[in-house]
């Protein structure tokens, strides 16, 4: 599927976390290839920096998969698929699915600089922090999804009014991704 990679990481001193999605490599996963082969692997992770699926093969060696051969990935019960976004194929977690809509989650990491404590004159270490963005996939188009009630509801087009009533009547928060599947289940009944 790809190549071993022993030189992808450079040493960064005094940084907490990493640019990998899962902090530890104690993961279980299934890689589904384009020809529908299922490969069960442990030690899978997603490199948010290079948008690549990687597997830890030894303490200092990673295997980088060729994204072109991968249909979808399941890591620790989270399903990831690739979609065209801003001109490139990018992995998204599939958070909720209906008959014609998917709500997706994109993971990125940014490096947050440490801050100086004025009392101790010590600087806290830099650390990687999650940058999460949600997207709405419908009719082959992907759009960023703001987790504000009005923006969220407007994504449903002609069914927006019914979704609005459902959300209000059932006191459903659109800021909690655990509610997305419930909303899409209701959408399927319309």
mmCIF file of C-alpha atoms in Angstrom:
data_model
loop_
_atom_site.group_PDB
_atom_site.id
_atom_site.type_symbol
_atom_site.label_atom_id
_atom_site.label_comp_id
_atom_site.label_asym_id
_atom_site.label_seq_id
_atom_site.Cartn_x
_atom_site.Cartn_y
_atom_site.Cartn_z
ATOM 1 C CA UNK A 1 0.000 0.000 0.000
ATOM 2 C CA UNK A 2 2.898 2.386 0.517
ATOM 3 C CA UNK A 3 6.323 2.792 1.999
ATOM 4 C CA UNK A 4 8.065 2.609 5.357
ATOM 5 C CA UNK A 5 8.947 6.016 6.719
ATOM 6 C CA UNK A 6 11.656 6.480 9.294
ATOM 7 C CA UNK A 7 12.355 10.179 8.777
ATOM 8 C CA UNK A 8 8.982 11.925 9.118
ATOM 9 C CA UNK A 9 9.488 13.321 12.569
ATOM 10 C CA UNK A 10 11.941 15.951 13.587
ATOM 11 C CA UNK A 11 12.924 16.419 17.193
ATOM 12 C CA UNK A 12 11.142 19.324 18.843
ATOM 13 C CA UNK A 13 12.206 20.099 22.372
ATOM 14 C CA UNK A 14 9.730 21.045 25.112
ATOM 15 C CA UNK A 15 6.489 20.535 23.176
ATOM 16 C CA UNK A 16 3.529 18.684 24.653
ATOM 17 C CA UNK A 17 1.453 16.394 22.453
ATOM 18 C CA UNK A 18 1.913 15.660 18.773
ATOM 19 C CA UNK A 19 0.370 16.341 15.394
ATOM 20 C CA UNK A 20 -1.042 12.801 15.330
ATOM 21 C CA UNK A 21 -4.772 12.538 15.976
ATOM 22 C CA UNK A 22 -4.455 9.894 18.685
ATOM 23 C CA UNK A 23 -1.960 10.709 21.425
ATOM 24 C CA UNK A 24 -1.094 7.076 22.049
ATOM 25 C CA UNK A 25 -0.585 4.429 19.415
ATOM 26 C CA UNK A 26 -2.670 1.820 21.224
ATOM 27 C CA UNK A 27 -5.316 1.834 18.490
ATOM 28 C CA UNK A 28 -7.198 -0.823 16.583
ATOM 29 C CA UNK A 29 -8.325 -0.204 13.060
ATOM 30 C CA UNK A 30 -9.538 -1.453 9.733
ATOM 31 C CA UNK A 31 -8.282 -0.086 6.446
ATOM 32 C CA UNK A 32 -10.730 -0.617 3.578
ATOM 33 C CA UNK A 33 -8.993 -0.467 0.214
ATOM 34 C CA UNK A 34 -10.537 0.701 -3.043
ATOM 35 C CA UNK A 35 -10.996 -2.926 -4.088
ATOM 36 C CA UNK A 36 -12.879 -3.618 -0.803
ATOM 37 C CA UNK A 37 -10.139 -5.521 0.987
ATOM 38 C CA UNK A 38 -10.289 -5.127 4.778
ATOM 39 C CA UNK A 39 -6.965 -4.953 6.588
ATOM 40 C CA UNK A 40 -7.133 -5.177 10.389
ATOM 41 C CA UNK A 41 -4.200 -3.392 11.995
ATOM 42 C CA UNK A 42 -3.119 -2.067 15.354
ATOM 43 C CA UNK A 43 -1.103 1.076 15.890
ATOM 44 C CA UNK A 44 -2.955 3.140 13.266
ATOM 45 C CA UNK A 45 -2.988 6.910 13.474
ATOM 46 C CA UNK A 46 -3.772 9.951 11.360
ATOM 47 C CA UNK A 47 -1.034 12.479 10.663
ATOM 48 C CA UNK A 48 -2.849 15.827 10.659
ATOM 49 C CA UNK A 49 0.221 17.557 9.256
ATOM 50 C CA UNK A 50 0.520 15.494 6.076
ATOM 51 C CA UNK A 51 -3.065 14.210 5.822
ATOM 52 C CA UNK A 52 -1.803 10.624 5.837
ATOM 53 C CA UNK A 53 -2.732 7.363 7.481
ATOM 54 C CA UNK A 54 0.242 5.877 9.315
ATOM 55 C CA UNK A 55 0.927 2.704 11.269
ATOM 56 C CA UNK A 56 3.605 2.293 13.883
ATOM 57 C CA UNK A 57 5.716 -0.703 12.901
ATOM 58 C CA UNK A 58 8.436 -0.321 15.525
ATOM 59 C CA UNK A 59 9.457 2.155 18.203
ATOM 60 C CA UNK A 60 11.167 4.457 15.702
ATOM 61 C CA UNK A 61 9.528 3.550 12.408
ATOM 62 C CA UNK A 62 6.201 4.400 10.772
ATOM 63 C CA UNK A 63 4.536 3.006 7.683
ATOM 64 C CA UNK A 64 2.839 5.703 5.590
ATOM 65 C CA UNK A 65 -0.069 4.460 3.499
ATOM 66 C CA UNK A 66 -0.719 5.576 -0.049
ATOM 67 C CA UNK A 67 -3.980 7.528 0.311
ATOM 68 C CA UNK A 68 -4.952 6.787 -3.302
ATOM 69 C CA UNK A 69 -5.500 3.116 -2.417
ATOM 70 C CA UNK A 70 -7.718 3.748 0.623
ATOM 71 C CA UNK A 71 -11.505 3.946 0.504
ATOM 72 C CA UNK A 72 -12.099 4.428 4.230
ATOM 73 C CA UNK A 73 -10.542 3.813 7.629
ATOM 74 C CA UNK A 74 -12.018 2.860 10.963
ATOM 75 C CA UNK A 75 -9.827 3.654 13.969
ATOM 76 C CA UNK A 76 -11.151 2.978 17.469
ATOM 77 C CA UNK A 77 -14.709 2.859 16.072
ATOM 78 C CA UNK A 78 -14.349 6.219 14.312
ATOM 79 C CA UNK A 79 -14.960 6.079 10.566
ATOM 80 C CA UNK A 80 -12.857 8.273 8.269
ATOM 81 C CA UNK A 81 -13.374 8.865 4.559
ATOM 82 C CA UNK A 82 -11.661 11.113 2.053
ATOM 83 C CA UNK A 83 -13.464 14.004 0.406
ATOM 84 C CA UNK A 84 -12.347 16.692 -1.978
ATOM 85 C CA UNK A 85 -11.936 19.893 0.034
ATOM 86 C CA UNK A 86 -10.267 23.063 -1.234
ATOM 87 C CA UNK A 87 -8.703 21.216 -4.146
ATOM 88 C CA UNK A 88 -7.245 18.244 -2.275
ATOM 89 C CA UNK A 89 -8.460 14.923 -0.926
ATOM 90 C CA UNK A 90 -8.683 15.181 2.858
ATOM 91 C CA UNK A 91 -9.701 12.730 5.579
ATOM 92 C CA UNK A 92 -12.812 13.550 7.586
ATOM 93 C CA UNK A 93 -14.459 11.632 10.396
ATOM 94 C CA UNK A 94 -18.021 10.711 9.439
ATOM 95 C CA UNK A 95 -20.002 11.873 12.485
ATOM 96 C CA UNK A 96 -23.576 11.393 11.244
ATOM 97 C CA UNK A 97 -25.223 9.960 8.119
ATOM 98 C CA UNK A 98 -28.662 10.235 6.541
ATOM 99 C CA UNK A 99 -30.011 9.061 3.199
ATOM 100 C CA UNK A 100 -28.306 11.952 1.356
ATOM 101 C CA UNK A 101 -26.364 14.002 3.929
ATOM 102 C CA UNK A 102 -23.219 13.397 5.944
ATOM 103 C CA UNK A 103 -21.927 15.554 8.769
ATOM 104 C CA UNK A 104 -18.145 15.430 8.841
ATOM 105 C CA UNK A 105 -15.442 16.428 11.278
ATOM 106 C CA UNK A 106 -12.009 17.618 10.191
ATOM 107 C CA UNK A 107 -9.105 17.375 12.597
ATOM 108 C CA UNK A 108 -6.127 19.648 12.419
ATOM 109 C CA UNK A 109 -3.510 20.544 15.000
ATOM 110 C CA UNK A 110 -1.807 23.831 15.651
ATOM 111 C CA UNK A 111 1.149 24.654 17.843
ATOM 112 C CA UNK A 112 0.206 26.915 20.735
ATOM 113 C CA UNK A 113 3.168 28.795 22.110
ATOM 114 C CA UNK A 114 3.896 28.520 25.805
ATOM 115 C CA UNK A 115 3.206 31.488 28.037
ATOM 116 C CA UNK A 116 5.398 33.200 30.587
ATOM 117 C CA UNK A 117 4.226 32.987 34.180
ATOM 118 C CA UNK A 118 4.992 36.463 35.591
ATOM 119 C CA UNK A 119 5.357 35.136 39.145
ATOM 120 C CA UNK A 120 7.789 32.300 38.497
ATOM 121 C CA UNK A 121 9.318 33.695 35.290
ATOM 122 C CA UNK A 122 8.936 30.169 33.898
ATOM 123 C CA UNK A 123 7.540 29.610 30.425
ATOM 124 C CA UNK A 124 5.066 26.792 29.974
ATOM 125 C CA UNK A 125 5.918 24.392 27.167
ATOM 126 C CA UNK A 126 4.502 24.818 23.680
ATOM 127 C CA UNK A 127 1.762 22.313 22.933
ATOM 128 C CA UNK A 128 -0.239 20.939 20.056
ATOM 129 C CA UNK A 129 -3.938 21.752 20.301
ATOM 130 C CA UNK A 130 -6.877 20.376 18.330
ATOM 131 C CA UNK A 131 -8.497 22.559 15.694
ATOM 132 C CA UNK A 132 -11.810 20.935 14.803
ATOM 133 C CA UNK A 133 -14.083 22.046 11.985
ATOM 134 C CA UNK A 134 -17.403 20.505 10.985
ATOM 135 C CA UNK A 135 -18.640 20.120 7.424
ATOM 136 C CA UNK A 136 -21.930 19.324 5.721
ATOM 137 C CA UNK A 137 -21.737 16.994 2.710
ATOM 138 C CA UNK A 138 -24.714 16.892 0.346
ATOM 139 C CA UNK A 139 -25.104 16.419 -3.421
ATOM 140 C CA UNK A 140 -21.356 15.959 -3.884
ATOM 141 C CA UNK A 141 -20.617 19.325 -2.251
ATOM 142 C CA UNK A 142 -18.850 19.980 1.009
ATOM 143 C CA UNK A 143 -19.515 23.133 3.027
ATOM 144 C CA UNK A 144 -18.195 24.275 6.362
ATOM 145 C CA UNK A 145 -20.823 23.873 9.070
ATOM 146 C CA UNK A 146 -21.010 26.526 11.768
ATOM 147 C CA UNK A 147 -22.383 25.197 15.036
ATOM 148 C CA UNK A 148 -24.777 28.092 15.436
ATOM 149 C CA UNK A 149 -28.456 27.145 15.405
ATOM 150 C CA UNK A 150 -29.470 29.356 12.458
ATOM 151 C CA UNK A 151 -26.490 28.373 10.269
ATOM 152 C CA UNK A 152 -26.964 24.697 11.082
ATOM 153 C CA UNK A 153 -30.690 24.740 10.291
ATOM 154 C CA UNK A 154 -30.188 26.632 7.004
ATOM 155 C CA UNK A 155 -28.060 23.752 5.678
ATOM 156 C CA UNK A 156 -31.228 21.664 5.297
ATOM 157 C CA UNK A 157 -32.662 23.832 2.504
ATOM 158 C CA UNK A 158 -36.385 23.314 1.954
ATOM 159 C CA UNK A 159 -36.599 21.139 5.073
ATOM 160 C CA UNK A 160 -35.029 23.816 7.312
ATOM 161 C CA UNK A 161 -38.328 24.879 8.883
ATOM 162 C CA UNK A 162 -39.187 21.306 9.915
ATOM 163 C CA UNK A 163 -35.680 20.805 11.352
ATOM 164 C CA UNK A 164 -35.989 24.105 13.243
ATOM 165 C CA UNK A 165 -39.278 23.007 14.822
ATOM 166 C CA UNK A 166 -37.849 19.595 15.740
ATOM 167 C CA UNK A 167 -34.757 21.127 17.360
ATOM 168 C CA UNK A 168 -36.827 23.659 19.331
ATOM 169 C CA UNK A 169 -39.551 21.205 20.397
ATOM 170 C CA UNK A 170 -37.029 18.614 21.594
ATOM 171 C CA UNK A 171 -34.527 21.116 23.020
ATOM 172 C CA UNK A 172 -31.695 19.670 20.905
ATOM 173 C CA UNK A 173 -28.365 21.490 20.942
ATOM 174 C CA UNK A 174 -26.587 21.787 17.593
ATOM 175 C CA UNK A 175 -23.311 22.454 19.421
ATOM 176 C CA UNK A 176 -23.187 18.854 20.674
ATOM 177 C CA UNK A 177 -22.113 16.455 17.947
ATOM 178 C CA UNK A 178 -23.798 13.572 19.764
ATOM 179 C CA UNK A 179 -27.102 15.108 18.587
ATOM 180 C CA UNK A 180 -26.203 15.169 14.895
ATOM 181 C CA UNK A 181 -27.304 11.606 14.196
ATOM 182 C CA UNK A 182 -30.612 12.186 16.011
ATOM 183 C CA UNK A 183 -31.273 15.255 13.854
ATOM 184 C CA UNK A 184 -30.408 13.352 10.669
ATOM 185 C CA UNK A 185 -32.631 10.455 11.729
ATOM 186 C CA UNK A 186 -35.512 12.915 11.994
ATOM 187 C CA UNK A 187 -34.514 14.459 8.632
ATOM 188 C CA UNK A 188 -34.854 10.980 7.066
ATOM 189 C CA UNK A 189 -38.522 10.886 8.094
ATOM 190 C CA UNK A 190 -39.375 14.095 6.242
#
